[in-house]
XYZ file of C-alpha atoms in Angstrom:
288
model
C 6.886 35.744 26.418
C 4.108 37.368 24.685
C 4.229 40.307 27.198
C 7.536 41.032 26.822
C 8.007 40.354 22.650
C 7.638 43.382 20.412
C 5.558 41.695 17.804
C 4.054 38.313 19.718
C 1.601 37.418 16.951
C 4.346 36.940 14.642
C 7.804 36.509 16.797
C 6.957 33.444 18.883
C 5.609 31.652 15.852
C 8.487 31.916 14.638
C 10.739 31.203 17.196
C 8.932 28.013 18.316
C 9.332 26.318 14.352
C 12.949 28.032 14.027
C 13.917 25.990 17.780
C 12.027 22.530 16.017
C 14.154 23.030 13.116
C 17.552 23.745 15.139
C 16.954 20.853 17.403
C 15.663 18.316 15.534
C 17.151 18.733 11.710
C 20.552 20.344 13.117
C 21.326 18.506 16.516
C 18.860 15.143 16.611
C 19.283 14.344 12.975
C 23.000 14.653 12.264
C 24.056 13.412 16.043
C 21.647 10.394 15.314
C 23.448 9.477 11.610
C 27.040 10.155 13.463
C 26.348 7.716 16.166
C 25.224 5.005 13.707
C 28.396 5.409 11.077
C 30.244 5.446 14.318
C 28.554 2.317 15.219
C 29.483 0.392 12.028
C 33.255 2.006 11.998
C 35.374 -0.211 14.304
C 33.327 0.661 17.724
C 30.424 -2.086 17.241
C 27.603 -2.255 19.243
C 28.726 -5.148 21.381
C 31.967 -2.543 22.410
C 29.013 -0.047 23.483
C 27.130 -2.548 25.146
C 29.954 -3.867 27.086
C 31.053 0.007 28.496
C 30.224 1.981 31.047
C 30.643 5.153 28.991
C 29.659 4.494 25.409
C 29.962 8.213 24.560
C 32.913 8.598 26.120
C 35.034 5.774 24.421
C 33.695 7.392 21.179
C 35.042 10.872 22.150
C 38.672 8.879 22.734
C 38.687 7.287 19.778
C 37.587 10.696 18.168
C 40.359 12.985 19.882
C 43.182 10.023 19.644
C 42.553 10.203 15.917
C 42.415 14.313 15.635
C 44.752 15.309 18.136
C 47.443 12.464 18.110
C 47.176 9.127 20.202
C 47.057 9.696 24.134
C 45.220 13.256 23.517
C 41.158 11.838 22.699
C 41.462 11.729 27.411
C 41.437 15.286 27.248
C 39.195 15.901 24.405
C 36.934 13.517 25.784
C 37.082 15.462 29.270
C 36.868 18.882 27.629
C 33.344 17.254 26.220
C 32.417 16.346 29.433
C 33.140 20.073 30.733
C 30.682 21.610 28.172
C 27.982 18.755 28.658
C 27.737 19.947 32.252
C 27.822 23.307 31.482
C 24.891 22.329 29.107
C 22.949 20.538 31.524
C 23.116 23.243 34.106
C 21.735 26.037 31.372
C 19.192 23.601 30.052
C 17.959 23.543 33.984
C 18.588 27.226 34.233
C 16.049 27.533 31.345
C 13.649 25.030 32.685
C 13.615 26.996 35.837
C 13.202 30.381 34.287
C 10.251 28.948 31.706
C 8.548 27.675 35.492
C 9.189 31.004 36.996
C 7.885 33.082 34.219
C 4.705 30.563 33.990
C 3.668 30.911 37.884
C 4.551 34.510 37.207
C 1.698 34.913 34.501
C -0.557 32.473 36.682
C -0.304 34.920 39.424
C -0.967 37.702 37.576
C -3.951 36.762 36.125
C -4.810 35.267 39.884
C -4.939 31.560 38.785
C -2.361 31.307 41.964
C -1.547 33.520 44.880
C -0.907 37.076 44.009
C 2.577 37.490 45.135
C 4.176 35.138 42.750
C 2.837 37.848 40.073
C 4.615 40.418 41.692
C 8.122 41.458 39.869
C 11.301 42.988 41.907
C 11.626 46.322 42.179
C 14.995 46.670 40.943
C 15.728 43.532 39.000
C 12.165 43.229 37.480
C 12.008 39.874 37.711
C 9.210 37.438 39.412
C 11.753 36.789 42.452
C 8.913 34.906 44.830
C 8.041 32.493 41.673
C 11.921 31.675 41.086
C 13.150 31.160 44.543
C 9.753 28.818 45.129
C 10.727 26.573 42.231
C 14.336 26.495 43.189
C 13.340 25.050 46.736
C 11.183 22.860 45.407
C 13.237 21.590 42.674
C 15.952 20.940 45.088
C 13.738 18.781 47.190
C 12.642 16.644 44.357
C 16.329 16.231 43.525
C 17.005 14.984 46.634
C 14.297 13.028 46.530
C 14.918 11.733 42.857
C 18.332 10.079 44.151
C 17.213 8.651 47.499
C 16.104 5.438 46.078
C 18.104 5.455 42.435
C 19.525 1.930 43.345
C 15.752 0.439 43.493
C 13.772 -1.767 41.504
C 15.100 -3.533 39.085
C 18.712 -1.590 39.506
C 18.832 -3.156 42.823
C 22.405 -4.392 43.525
C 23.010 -7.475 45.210
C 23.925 -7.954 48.696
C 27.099 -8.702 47.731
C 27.744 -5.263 46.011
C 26.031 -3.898 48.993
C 28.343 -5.423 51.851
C 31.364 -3.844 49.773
C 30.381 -0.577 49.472
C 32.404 2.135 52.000
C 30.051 1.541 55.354
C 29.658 5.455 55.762
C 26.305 8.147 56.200
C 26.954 9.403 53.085
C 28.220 6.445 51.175
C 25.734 3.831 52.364
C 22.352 6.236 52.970
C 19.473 4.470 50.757
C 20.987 0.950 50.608
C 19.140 -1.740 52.674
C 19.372 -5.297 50.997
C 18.890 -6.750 47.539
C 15.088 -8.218 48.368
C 14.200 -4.559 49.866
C 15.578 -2.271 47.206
C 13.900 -4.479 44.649
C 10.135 -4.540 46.289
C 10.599 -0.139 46.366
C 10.015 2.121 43.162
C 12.753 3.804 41.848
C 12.749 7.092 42.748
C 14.748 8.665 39.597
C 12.000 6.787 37.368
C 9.256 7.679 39.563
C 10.260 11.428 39.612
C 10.956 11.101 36.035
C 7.564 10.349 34.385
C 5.835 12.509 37.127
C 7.603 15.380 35.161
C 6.532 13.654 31.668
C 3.394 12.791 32.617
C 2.839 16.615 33.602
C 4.343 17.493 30.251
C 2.049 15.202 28.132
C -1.101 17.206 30.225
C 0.104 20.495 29.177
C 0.839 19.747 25.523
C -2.796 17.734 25.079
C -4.423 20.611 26.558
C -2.884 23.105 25.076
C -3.921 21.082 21.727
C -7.320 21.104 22.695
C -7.658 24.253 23.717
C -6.160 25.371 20.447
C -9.384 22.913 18.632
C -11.762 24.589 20.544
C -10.314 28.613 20.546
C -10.397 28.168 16.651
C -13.474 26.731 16.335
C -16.411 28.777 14.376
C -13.578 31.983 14.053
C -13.463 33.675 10.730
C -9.872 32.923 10.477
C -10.420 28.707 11.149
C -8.142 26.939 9.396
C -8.850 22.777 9.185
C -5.012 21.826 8.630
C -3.585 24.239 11.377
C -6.764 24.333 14.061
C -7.955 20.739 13.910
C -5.792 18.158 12.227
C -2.312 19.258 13.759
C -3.518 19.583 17.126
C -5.877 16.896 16.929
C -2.347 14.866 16.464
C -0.629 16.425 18.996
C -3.645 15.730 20.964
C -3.905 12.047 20.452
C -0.005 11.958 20.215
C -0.288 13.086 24.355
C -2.637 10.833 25.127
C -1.146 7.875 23.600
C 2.076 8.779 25.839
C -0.286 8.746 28.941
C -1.761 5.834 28.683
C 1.854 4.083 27.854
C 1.811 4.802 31.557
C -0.210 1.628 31.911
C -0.071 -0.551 28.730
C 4.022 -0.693 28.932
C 4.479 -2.926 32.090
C 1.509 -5.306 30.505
C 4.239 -5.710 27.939
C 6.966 -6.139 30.002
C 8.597 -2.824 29.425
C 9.375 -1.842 33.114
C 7.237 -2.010 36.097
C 4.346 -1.467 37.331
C 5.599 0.430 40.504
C 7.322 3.296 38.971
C 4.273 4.238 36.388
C 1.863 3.748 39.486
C 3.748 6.059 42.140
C 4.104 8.662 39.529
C -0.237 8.626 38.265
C -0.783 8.308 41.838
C 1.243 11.645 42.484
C -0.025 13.783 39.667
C -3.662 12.414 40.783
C -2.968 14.246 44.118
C -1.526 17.430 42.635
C -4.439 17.603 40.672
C -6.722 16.881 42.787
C -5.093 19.692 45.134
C -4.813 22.425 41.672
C -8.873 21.583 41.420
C -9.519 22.337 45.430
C -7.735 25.705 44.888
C -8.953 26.463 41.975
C -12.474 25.989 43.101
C -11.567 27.544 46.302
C -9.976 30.639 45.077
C -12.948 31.142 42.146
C -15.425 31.297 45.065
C -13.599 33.732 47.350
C -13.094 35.903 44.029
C -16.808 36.113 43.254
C -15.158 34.523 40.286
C -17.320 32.111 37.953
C -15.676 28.654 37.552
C -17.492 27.986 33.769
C -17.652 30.975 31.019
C -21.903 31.570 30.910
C -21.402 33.482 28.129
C -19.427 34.051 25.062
């Protein structure tokens, strides 16, 4: 982003507080007060509770009292329509962040060269996005092999009734079975948080030390806001392993996903050290 904005220093600032506002006073605030006075207006919380589709009965009720009774169906699906087109640009824009990311990490040889390389007629870092779009597609495979596991295990009575087909019945053992595996949506899931909650602590305290000593050191914006966000991170890691002692979820799915980012860290430090050495390139700054 900063390569490619006009004015960087002041732009991204900028667009970073302006997307907090958007999402979280405009979207997350007002959908949050909606769903409550929807809540406590006829559709109760034991009505939610009791539904497959919570959101969806609300749309009904919605459309049926907007439209005309027997049209809130096909608001409700028109709802649906732009939810999935939502979800497939949110991923879009995942994708593209990832791409640009191992872009700049090639260029700047943290990771092998030709994912900094851009296409000669599209100008865009082609290696970097068709490399996460394999890989994303194997984790989402992945992510709904075992879905059914855990504590969503469904009983062998469920099981036996289900259409006896490769497709249909691929993942499904027996009750005891599914429930002694992890859940491979949850596992998959806080793998990518976990990851997430890395990034944003070290970006924080990378910001604390950047700023320290500079002329321009502020103590609001260069030490107490990222030393929350900092502490904020690690709080959410180490939920990874207070939450089951408190009987919110298992141990299994908070396990599997340490254990993985353990490895892929472990592998990131390997190359890293690897790659510094055949560089010539120092691993610590000596100097300032």
């Amino acid at each position: 982003m900063g390569g490619e904005a006009k004015n960087p220093t002041k732009h991204i600032p900028i667009a970073v507080i302006a997307s907090l506002l958007i999402q979280g006073l405009l979207c997350y605030l007002i959908e949050y007060f909606a769903a409550n006075y929807f809540l406590n207006s006829g559709y109760t919380m034991q009505s939610a509770t009791g539904s497959a589709a919570p959101i969806g009965d609300m749309m009904i009720i919605v459309g049926d009292a907007l439209l005309g009774h027997g049209n809130g169906r096909w608001f409700m699906l028109g709802e649906a329509v732009t939810v999935f087109l939502a979800l497939i640009g949110t991923t879009l824009s995942c994708m593209n962040t990832g791409a640009r990311v191992t872009y700049a990490m090639g260029k700047d040889d943290e990771a092998p060269e030709h994912f900094g390389i851009l296409h000669a007629k599209t100008l865009s870092p082609r290696s970097a996005i068709w490399t996460l779009a394999i890989i994303s597609a194997i984790i989402g495979v992945i992510a709904v092999s075992l879905v059914f596991a855990d504590a969503s295990a469904p009983t062998d009575a469920t099981i036996a009734a289900l259409p006896h087909g490769i497709l249909s019945s691929f993942g499904y053992t027996n009750h005891d079975q599914l429930a002694a595996l992890p859940n491979s949506l949850g596992v998959v899931t806080l793998t990518s948080n976990f990851g997430t909650f890395i990034l944003y602590a070290l970006s924080c305290f990378l910001c604390i030390v950047a700023f320290h000593k500079r002329p321009d050191y502020n103590v609001v914006l260069h030490l107490l806001i990222p030393g929350f966000g900092l502490l904020a991170n690690l709080t959410c890691m180490a939920f990874y392993l207070v939450g089951p002692v408190f009987n919110l979820g298992t141990f299994k799915e908070p396990l599997f996903a340490l254990g993985i980012a353990a490895i892929w860290g472990i592998y990131g430090a390997i190359y890293f050290l690897r790659s510094s050495q055949a560089k010539g390139k120092a691993i610590l700054v000596q100097t300032k």
